Tab-separated table of C-alpha atoms and ligand atoms in Angstrom:
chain	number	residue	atom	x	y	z
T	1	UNK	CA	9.777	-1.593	-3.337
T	2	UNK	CA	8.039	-4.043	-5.144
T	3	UNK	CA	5.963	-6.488	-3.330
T	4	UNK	CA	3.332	-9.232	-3.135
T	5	UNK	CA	-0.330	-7.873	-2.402
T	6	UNK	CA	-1.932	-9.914	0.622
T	7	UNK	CA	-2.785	-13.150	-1.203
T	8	UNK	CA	-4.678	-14.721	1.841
T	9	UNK	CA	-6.580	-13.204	4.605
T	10	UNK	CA	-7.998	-14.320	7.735
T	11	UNK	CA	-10.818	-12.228	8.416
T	12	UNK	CA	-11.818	-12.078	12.599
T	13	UNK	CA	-14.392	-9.899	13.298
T	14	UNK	CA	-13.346	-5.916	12.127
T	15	UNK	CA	-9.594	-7.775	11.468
T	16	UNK	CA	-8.071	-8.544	8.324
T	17	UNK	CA	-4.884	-10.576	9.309
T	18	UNK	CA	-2.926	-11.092	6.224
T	19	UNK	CA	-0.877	-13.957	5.177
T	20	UNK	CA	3.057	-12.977	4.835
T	21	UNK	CA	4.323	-10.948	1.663
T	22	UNK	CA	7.077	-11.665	-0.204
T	23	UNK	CA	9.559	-8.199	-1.079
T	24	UNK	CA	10.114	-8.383	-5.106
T	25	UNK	CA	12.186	-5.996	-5.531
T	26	UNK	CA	13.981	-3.902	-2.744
T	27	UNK	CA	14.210	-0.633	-4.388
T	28	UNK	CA	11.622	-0.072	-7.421
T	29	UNK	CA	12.805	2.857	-8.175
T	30	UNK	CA	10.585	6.400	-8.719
T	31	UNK	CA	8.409	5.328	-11.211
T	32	UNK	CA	5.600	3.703	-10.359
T	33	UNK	CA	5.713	2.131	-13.228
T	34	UNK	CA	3.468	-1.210	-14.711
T	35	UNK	CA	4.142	-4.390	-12.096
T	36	UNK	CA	4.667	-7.391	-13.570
T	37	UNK	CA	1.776	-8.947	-12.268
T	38	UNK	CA	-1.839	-7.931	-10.993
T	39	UNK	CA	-0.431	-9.636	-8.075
T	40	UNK	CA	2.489	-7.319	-7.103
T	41	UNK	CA	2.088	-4.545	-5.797
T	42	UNK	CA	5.443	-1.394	-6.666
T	43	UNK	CA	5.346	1.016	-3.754
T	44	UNK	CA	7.120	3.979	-5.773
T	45	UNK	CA	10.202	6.290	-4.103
T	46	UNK	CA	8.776	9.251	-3.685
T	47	UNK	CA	5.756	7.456	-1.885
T	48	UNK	CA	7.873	5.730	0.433
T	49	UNK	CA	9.806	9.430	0.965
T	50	UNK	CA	6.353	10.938	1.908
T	51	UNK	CA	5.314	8.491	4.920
T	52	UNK	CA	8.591	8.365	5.971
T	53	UNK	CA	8.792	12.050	6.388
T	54	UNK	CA	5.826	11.337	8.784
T	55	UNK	CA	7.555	8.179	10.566
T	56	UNK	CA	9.251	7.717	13.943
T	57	UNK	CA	11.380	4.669	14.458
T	58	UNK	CA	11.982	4.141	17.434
T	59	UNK	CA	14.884	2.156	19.111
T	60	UNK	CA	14.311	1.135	22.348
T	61	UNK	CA	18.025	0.108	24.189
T	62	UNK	CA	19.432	-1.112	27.357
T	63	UNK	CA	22.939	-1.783	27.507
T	64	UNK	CA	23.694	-2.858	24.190
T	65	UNK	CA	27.102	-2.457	22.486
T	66	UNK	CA	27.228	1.119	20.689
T	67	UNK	CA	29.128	0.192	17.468
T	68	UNK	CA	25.400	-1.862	17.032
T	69	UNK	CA	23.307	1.160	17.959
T	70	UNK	CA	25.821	3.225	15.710
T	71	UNK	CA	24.780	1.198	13.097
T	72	UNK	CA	21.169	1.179	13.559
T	73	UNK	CA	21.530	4.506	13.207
T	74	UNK	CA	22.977	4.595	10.126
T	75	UNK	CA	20.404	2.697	8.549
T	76	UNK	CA	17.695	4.645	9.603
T	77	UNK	CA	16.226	6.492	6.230
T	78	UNK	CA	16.679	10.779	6.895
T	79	UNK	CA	13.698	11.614	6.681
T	80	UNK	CA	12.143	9.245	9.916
T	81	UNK	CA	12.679	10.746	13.112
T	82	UNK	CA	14.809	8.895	15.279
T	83	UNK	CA	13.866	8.033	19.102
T	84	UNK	CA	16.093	6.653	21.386
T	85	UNK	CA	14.478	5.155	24.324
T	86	UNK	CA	17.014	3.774	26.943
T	87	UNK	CA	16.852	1.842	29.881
T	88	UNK	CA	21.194	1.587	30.041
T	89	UNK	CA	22.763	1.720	33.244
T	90	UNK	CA	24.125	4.999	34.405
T	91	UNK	CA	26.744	3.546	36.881
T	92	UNK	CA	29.153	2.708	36.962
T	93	UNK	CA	29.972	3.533	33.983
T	94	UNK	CA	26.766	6.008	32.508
T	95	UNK	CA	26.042	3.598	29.472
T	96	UNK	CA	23.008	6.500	28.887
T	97	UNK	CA	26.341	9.276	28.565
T	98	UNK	CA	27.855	7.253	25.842
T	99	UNK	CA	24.301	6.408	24.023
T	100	UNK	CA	23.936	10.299	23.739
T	101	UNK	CA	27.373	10.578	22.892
T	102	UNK	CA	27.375	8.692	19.995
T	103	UNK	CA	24.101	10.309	18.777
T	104	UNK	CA	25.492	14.115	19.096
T	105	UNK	CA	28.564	12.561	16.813
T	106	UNK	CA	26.336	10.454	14.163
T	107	UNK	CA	24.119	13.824	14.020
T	108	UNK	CA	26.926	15.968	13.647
T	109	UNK	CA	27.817	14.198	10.374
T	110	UNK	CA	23.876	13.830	9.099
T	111	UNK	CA	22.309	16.519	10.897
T	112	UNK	CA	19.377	14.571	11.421
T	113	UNK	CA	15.861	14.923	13.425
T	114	UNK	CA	16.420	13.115	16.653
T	115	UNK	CA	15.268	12.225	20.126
T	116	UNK	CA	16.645	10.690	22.741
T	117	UNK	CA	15.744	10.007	26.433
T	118	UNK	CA	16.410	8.046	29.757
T	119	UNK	CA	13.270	5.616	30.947
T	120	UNK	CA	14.214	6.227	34.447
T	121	UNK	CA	14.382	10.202	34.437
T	122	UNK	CA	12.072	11.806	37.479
T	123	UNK	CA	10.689	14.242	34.891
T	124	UNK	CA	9.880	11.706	32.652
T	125	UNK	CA	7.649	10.666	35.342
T	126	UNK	CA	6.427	13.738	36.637
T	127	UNK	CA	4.887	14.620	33.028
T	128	UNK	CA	3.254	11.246	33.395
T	129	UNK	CA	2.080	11.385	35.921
T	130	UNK	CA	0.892	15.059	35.860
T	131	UNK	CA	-1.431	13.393	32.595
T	132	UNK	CA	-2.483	10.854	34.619
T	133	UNK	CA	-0.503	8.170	32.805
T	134	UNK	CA	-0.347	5.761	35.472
T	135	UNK	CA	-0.312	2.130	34.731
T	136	UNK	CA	3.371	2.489	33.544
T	137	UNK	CA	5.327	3.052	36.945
T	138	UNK	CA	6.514	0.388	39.255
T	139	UNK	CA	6.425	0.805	42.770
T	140	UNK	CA	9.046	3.755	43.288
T	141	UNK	CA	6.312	6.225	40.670
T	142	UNK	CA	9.656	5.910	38.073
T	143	UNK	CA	8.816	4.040	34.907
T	144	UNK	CA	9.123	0.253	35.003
T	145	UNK	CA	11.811	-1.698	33.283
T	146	UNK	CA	10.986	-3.156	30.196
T	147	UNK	CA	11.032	-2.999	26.434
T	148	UNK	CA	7.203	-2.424	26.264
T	149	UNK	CA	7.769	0.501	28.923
T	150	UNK	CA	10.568	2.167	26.677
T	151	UNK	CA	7.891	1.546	23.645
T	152	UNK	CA	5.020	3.358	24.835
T	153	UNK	CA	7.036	6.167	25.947
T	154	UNK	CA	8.740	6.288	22.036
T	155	UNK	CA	5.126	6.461	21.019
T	156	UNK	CA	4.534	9.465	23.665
T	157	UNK	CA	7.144	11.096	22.395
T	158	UNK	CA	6.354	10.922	18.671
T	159	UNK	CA	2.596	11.698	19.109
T	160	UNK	CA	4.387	14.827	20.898
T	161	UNK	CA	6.379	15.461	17.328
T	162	UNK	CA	3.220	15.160	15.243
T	163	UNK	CA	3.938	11.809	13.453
T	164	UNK	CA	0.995	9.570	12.050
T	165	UNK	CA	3.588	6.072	11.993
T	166	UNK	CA	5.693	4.495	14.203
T	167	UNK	CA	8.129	1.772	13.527
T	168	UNK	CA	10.411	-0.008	16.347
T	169	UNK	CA	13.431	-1.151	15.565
T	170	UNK	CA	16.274	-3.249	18.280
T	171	UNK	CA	19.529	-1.769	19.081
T	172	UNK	CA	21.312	-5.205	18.708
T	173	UNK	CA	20.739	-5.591	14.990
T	174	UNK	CA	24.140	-5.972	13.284
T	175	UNK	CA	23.044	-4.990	9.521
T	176	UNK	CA	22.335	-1.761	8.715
T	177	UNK	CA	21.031	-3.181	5.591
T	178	UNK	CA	18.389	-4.916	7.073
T	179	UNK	CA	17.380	-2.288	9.048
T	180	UNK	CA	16.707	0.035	6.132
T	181	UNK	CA	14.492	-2.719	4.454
T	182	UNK	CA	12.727	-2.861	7.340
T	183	UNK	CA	11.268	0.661	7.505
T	184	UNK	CA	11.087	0.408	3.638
T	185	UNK	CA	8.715	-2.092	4.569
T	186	UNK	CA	7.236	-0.115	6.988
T	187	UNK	CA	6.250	2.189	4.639
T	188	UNK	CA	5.014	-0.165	2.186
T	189	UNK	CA	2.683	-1.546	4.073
T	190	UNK	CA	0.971	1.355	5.204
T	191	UNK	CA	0.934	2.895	1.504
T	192	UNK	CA	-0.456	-0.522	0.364
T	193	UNK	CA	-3.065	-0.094	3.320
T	194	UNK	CA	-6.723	0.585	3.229
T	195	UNK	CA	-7.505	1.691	6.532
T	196	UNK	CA	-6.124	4.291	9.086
T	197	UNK	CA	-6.103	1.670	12.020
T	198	UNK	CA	-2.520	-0.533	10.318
T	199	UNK	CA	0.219	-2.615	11.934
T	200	UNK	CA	2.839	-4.211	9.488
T	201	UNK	CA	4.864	-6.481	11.311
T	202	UNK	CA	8.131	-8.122	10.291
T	203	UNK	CA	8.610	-11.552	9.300
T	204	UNK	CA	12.373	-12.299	8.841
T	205	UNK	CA	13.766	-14.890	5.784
T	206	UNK	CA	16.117	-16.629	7.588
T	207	UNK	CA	17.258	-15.927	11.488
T	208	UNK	CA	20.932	-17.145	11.004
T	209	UNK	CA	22.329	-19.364	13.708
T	210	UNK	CA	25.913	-19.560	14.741
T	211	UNK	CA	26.580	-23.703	14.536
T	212	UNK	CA	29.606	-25.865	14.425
T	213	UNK	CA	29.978	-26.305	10.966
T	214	UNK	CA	29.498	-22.374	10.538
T	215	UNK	CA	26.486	-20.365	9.705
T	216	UNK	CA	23.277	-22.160	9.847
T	217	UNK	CA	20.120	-20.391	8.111
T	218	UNK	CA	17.168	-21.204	10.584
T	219	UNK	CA	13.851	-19.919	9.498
T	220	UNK	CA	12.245	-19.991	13.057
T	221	UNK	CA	13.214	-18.415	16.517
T	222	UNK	CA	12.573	-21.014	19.787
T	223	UNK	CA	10.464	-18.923	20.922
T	224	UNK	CA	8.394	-17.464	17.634
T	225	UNK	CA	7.337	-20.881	16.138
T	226	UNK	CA	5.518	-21.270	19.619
T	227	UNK	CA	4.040	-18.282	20.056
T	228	UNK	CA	3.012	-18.036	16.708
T	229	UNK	CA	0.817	-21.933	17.089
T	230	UNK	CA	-0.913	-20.571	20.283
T	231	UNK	CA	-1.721	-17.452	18.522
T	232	UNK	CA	-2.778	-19.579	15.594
T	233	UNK	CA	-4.945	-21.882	17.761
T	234	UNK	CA	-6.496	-18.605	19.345
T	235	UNK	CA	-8.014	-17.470	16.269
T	236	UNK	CA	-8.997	-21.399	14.950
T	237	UNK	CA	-11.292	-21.595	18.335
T	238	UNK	CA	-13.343	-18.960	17.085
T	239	UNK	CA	-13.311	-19.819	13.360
T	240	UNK	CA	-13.167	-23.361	13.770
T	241	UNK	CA	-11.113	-23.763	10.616
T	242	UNK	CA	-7.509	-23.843	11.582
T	243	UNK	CA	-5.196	-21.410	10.581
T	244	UNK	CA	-1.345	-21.087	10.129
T	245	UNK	CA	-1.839	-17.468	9.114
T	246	UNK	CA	-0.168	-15.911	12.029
T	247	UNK	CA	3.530	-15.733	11.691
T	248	UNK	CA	5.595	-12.694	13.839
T	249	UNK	CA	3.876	-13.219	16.992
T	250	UNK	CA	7.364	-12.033	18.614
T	251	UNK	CA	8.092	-9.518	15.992
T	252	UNK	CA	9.960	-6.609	17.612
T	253	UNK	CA	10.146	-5.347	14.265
T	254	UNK	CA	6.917	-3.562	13.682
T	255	UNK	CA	4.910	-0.343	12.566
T	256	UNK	CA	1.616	1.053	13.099
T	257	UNK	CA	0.080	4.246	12.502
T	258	UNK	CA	-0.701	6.154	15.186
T	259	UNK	CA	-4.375	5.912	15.096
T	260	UNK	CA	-4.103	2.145	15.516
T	261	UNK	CA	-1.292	2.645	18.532
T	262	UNK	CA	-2.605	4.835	20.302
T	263	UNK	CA	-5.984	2.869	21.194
T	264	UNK	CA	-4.260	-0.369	22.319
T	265	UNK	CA	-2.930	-1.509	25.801
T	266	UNK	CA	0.732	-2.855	26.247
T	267	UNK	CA	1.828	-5.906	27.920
T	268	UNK	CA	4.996	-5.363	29.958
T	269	UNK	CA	8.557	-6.032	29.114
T	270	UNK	CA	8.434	-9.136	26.218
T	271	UNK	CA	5.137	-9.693	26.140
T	272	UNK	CA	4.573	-6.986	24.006
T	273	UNK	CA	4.909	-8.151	20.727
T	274	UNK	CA	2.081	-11.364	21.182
T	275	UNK	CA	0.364	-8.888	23.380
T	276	UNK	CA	-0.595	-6.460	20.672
T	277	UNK	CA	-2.080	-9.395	18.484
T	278	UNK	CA	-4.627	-10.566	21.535
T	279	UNK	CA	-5.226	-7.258	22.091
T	280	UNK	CA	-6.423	-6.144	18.800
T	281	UNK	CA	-8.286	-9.642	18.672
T	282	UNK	CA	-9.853	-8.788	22.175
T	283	UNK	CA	-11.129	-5.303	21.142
T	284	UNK	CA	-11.486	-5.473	17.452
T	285	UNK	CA	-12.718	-9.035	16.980
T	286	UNK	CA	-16.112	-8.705	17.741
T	287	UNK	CA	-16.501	-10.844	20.592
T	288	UNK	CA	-16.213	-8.383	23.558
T	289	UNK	CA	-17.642	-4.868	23.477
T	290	UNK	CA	-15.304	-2.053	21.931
T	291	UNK	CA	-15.880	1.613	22.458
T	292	UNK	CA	-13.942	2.336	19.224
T	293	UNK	CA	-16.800	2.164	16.319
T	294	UNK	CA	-14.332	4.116	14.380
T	295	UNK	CA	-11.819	1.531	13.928
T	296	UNK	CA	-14.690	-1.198	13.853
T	297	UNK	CA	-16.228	0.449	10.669
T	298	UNK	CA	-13.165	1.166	9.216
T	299	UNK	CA	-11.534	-2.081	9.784
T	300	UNK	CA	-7.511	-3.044	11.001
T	301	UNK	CA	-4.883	-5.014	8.942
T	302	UNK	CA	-2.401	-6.813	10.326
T	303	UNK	CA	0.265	-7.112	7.678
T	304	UNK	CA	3.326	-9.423	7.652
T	305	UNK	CA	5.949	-8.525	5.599
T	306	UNK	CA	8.838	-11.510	4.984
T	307	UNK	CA	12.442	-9.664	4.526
T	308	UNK	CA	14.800	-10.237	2.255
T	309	UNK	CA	17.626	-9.532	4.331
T	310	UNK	CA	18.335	-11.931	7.137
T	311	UNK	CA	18.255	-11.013	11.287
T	312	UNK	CA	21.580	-11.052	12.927
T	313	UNK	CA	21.447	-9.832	16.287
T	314	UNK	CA	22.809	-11.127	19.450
T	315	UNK	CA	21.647	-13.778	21.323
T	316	UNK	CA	20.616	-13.507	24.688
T	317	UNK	CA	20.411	-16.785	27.079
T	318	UNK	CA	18.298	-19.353	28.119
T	319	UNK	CA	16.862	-17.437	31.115
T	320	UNK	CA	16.293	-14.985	28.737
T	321	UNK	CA	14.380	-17.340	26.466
T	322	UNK	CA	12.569	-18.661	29.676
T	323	UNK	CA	11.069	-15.141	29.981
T	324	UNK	CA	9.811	-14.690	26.595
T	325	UNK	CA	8.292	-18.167	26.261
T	326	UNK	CA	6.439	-17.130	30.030
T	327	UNK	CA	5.374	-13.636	28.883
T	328	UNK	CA	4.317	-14.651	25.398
T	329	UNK	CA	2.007	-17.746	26.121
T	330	UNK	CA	1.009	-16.019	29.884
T	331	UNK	CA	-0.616	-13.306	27.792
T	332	UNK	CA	-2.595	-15.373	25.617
T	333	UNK	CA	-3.790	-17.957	28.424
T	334	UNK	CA	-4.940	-14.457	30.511
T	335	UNK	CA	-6.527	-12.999	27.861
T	336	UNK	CA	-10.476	-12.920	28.628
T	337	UNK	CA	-10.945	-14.391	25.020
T	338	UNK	CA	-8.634	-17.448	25.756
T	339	UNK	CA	-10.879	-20.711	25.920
T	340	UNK	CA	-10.393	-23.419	28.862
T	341	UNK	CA	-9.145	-25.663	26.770
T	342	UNK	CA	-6.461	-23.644	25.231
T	343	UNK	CA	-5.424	-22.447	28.333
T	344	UNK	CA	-4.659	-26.380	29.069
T	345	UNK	CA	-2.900	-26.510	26.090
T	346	UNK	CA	-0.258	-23.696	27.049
T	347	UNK	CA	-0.178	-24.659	30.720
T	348	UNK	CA	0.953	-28.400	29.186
T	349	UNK	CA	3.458	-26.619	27.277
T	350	UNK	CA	4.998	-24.661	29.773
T	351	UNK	CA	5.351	-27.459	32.355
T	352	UNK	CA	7.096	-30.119	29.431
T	353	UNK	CA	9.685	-27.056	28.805
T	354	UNK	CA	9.953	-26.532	32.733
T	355	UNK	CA	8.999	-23.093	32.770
T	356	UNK	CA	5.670	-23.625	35.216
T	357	UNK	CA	5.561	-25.727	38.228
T	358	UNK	CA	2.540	-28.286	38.589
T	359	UNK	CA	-0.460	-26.277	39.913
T	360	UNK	CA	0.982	-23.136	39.239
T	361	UNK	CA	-0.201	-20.554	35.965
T	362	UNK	CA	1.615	-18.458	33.782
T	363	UNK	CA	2.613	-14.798	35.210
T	364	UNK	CA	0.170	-12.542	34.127
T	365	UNK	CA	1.844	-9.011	32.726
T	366	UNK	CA	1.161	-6.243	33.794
T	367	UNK	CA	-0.529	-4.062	31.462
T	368	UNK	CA	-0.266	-0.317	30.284
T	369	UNK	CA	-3.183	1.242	29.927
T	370	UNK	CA	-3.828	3.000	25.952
T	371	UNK	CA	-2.696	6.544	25.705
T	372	UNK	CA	-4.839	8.441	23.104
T	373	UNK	CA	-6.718	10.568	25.999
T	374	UNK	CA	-3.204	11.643	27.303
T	375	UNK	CA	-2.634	15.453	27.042
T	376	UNK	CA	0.184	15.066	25.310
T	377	UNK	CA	0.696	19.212	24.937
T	378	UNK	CA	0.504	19.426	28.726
T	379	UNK	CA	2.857	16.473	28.580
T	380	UNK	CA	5.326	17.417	26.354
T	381	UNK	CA	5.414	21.247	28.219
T	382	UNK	CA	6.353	19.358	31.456
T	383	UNK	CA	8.853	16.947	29.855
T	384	UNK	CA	10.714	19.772	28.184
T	385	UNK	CA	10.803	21.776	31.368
T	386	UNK	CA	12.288	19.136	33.911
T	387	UNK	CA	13.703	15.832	31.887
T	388	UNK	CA	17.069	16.393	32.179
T	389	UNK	CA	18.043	13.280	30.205
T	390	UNK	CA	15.888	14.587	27.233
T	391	UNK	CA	17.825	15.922	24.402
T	392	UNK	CA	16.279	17.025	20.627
T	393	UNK	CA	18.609	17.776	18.303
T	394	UNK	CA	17.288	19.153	14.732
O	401	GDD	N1	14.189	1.061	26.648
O	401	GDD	C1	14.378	-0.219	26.959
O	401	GDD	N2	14.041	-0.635	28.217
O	401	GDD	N3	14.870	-1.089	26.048
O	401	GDD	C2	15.045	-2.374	26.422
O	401	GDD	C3	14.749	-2.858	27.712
O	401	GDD	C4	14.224	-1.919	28.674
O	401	GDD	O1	13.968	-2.209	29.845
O	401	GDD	N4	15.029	-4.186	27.744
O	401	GDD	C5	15.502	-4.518	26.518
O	401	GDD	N5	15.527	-3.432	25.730
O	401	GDD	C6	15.942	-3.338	24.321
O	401	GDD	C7	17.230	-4.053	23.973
O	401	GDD	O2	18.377	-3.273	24.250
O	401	GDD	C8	17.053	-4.308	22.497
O	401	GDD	O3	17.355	-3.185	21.724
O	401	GDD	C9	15.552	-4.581	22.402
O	401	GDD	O4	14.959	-3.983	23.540
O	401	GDD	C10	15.236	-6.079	22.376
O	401	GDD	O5	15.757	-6.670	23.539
O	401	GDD	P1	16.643	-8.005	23.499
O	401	GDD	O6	17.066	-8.302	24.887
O	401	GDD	O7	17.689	-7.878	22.453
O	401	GDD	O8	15.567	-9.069	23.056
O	401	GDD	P2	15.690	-10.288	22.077
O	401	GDD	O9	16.620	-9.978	20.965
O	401	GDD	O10	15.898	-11.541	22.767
O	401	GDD	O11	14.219	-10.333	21.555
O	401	GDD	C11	13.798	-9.435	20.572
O	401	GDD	O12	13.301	-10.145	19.489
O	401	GDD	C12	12.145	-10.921	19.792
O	401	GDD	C13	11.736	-11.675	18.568
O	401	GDD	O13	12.708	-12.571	18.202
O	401	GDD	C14	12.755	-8.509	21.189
O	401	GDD	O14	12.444	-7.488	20.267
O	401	GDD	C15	11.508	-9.255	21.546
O	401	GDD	O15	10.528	-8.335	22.038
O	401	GDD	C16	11.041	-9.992	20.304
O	401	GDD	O16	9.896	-10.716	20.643
């Protein structure tokens, strides 16, 4: 892959968020050969091969249609491990059956490394809870719903396989295509890194709209272009130069190596993608005291990586869209870094899209708490013995 090298860089405290990157060249080819410019950046085959040999991807799913997850699939490169988290409904019809279903029958044809495993399984929870891995249940000691949930417990599960990356990737993406280019990217971030502690996140070309007079090629999602100015206006309070450098607030399309994910907390359900961005500001920005000197001295990138494929996936409603725009904004107006007056700010912008009563605030998310003291041998022993849903097929 060829590919821009970071050409701006907002630098917050131990941080270096990078402006997007523009993809070249999709597949460079094995050479590594002389790039056109000391500006681009060619990310050879058999380097890509190599961290994606030590890659998960995982696809968190509830519900969606299977010839989408089928597809997914198929664009996943070999070499990544695949994890299936799902939160599908097993009745009336067990949605979760047909998920696994359609896995045994991809694999059968690839023979491929995967996982896959039910949120809601008991043993699931008992191995969590017999590491102490608390902050993720709800009320009945079973794991919440959510997308952040299913996350953290794809990242469990590929700490528990060894791997240094992980990527998420949607079920509801309709291009395989794009899907490949996204871990491609995955990859080429973290070999263009310079740290151990990386996230690249995924910044789509276009985010094609359905419209009257047929396909319309919108850059922005509602709710991205929002989050992405509050995020924005987070990091300008503390620079005091403004900054449009943040732009995949919402990406659900993102890697990071495992050194990076396992130190930070996750906001529930939708939250999770702006979450990860205060959080890292929070503990990494040098404001508020951090117990990780490690990653301080070392530094963290943020990279954004602009596709050359566009996103098709299917759109979900407005109460749907309600939800994100709470969960995104609530996180930043909670976060102890958030000033007064940008709290206003958010609070005004909730109310004019009537999402937030007068006098009320944004629902704070709950949060899950980091997982790199887990003992993830004693976990994975426990899981193996009593999660029936759990199935690992080589
Ligand atoms: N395991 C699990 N558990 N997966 C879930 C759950 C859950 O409770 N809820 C949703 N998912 C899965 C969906 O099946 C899908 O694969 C993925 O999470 C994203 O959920 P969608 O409902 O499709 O969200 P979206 O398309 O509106 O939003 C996506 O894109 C946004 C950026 O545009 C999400 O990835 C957002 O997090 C992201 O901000």
């Amino acid at each position: 892959m060829k590919l821009d090298l970071p050409r701006y860089t907002e630098r917050f405290g131990a941080i270096s968020l990078h402006g997007v990157q523009r993809v070249y060249e999709l597949d460079s080819g094995f050479n590594e050969g002389r790039p056109a410019s000391e500006a681009i950046r060619s990310v050879g085959n058999v380097e890509i091969s190599e961290i994606e040999r030590k890659m998960a991807i995982v696809i968190p799913i509830k519900g969606e249609r299977l010839k989408l997850l089928e597809g997914v699939l198929s664009g996943i490169p070999h070499d990544c491990l695949t994890i299936i988290v799902s939160n599908s409904p097993r009745q009336p019809v067990d949605r979760f059956k047909l998920e696994k279903e359609a896995l045994e029958q991809f694999n059968r044809f690839v023979g491929k490394n995967t996982l896959i495993l039910h949120q809601k399984d008991p043993g699931l929870s008992d191995a969590l809870k017999e590491v102490g891995y608390n902050s993720i249940f709800g009320p009945d000691d079973i794991v919440r719903n959510g997308k952040a949930e299913g996350m953290v417990i794809g990242m469990l599960l590929a700490k528990m396989a060894g791997k240094d990356y992980v990527g998420f990737i949607d079920a509801d993406n309709y291009v395989p295509g794009a899907v490949n280019e996204y871990v491609k990217i995955f990859a080429s971030g973290i070999a263009m890194s310079n740290t151990p502690y990386t996230m690249v996140r995924i910044s789509w070309i276009y985010k094609p709209k359905v419209s009257e007079s047929g396909l319309y090629f919108s850059k922005w999602g509602r709710v991205s272009e929002i989050t992405n100015q509050y995020l924005n206006s987070l990091v300008s309070y503390y620079t005091g130069f403004e900054t449009e450098v943040m732009r995949t607030g919402n990406s659900g399309e993102h890697c990071m190596s495992m050194k990076l994910a396992e130190l930070l907390t996750y906001s529930s359900g939708f939250s999770v993608e702006p979450y990860e961005v205060v959080d890292i500001l929070e503990e990494f920005g040098g404001i508020l005291p951090t117990e990780n000197q490690d990653a301080m001295d070392k530094g963290i990138e943020v990279m954004q990586v602009e596709t050359r494929n566009p996103h098709f996936h299917e759109e979900k409603g407005e109460d749907h869209l309600k939800e994100m725009f709470n969960g995104s904004l609530g996180c930043i107006y909670h976060s102890k870094i958030c000033p007064p007056r940008l709290r206003d700010k958010i609070n005004e912008e909730l109310r004019g899209r009537e999402i937030l009563q007068e006098g009320r605030e944004p629902d704070m998310q709950r949060n899950i708490q980091s997982f790199k003291s887990v003992d993830i041998h004693q976990f994975a022993k426990i899981l193996h013995d009593r999660a029936i849903s759990f199935v690992h097929s080589n």
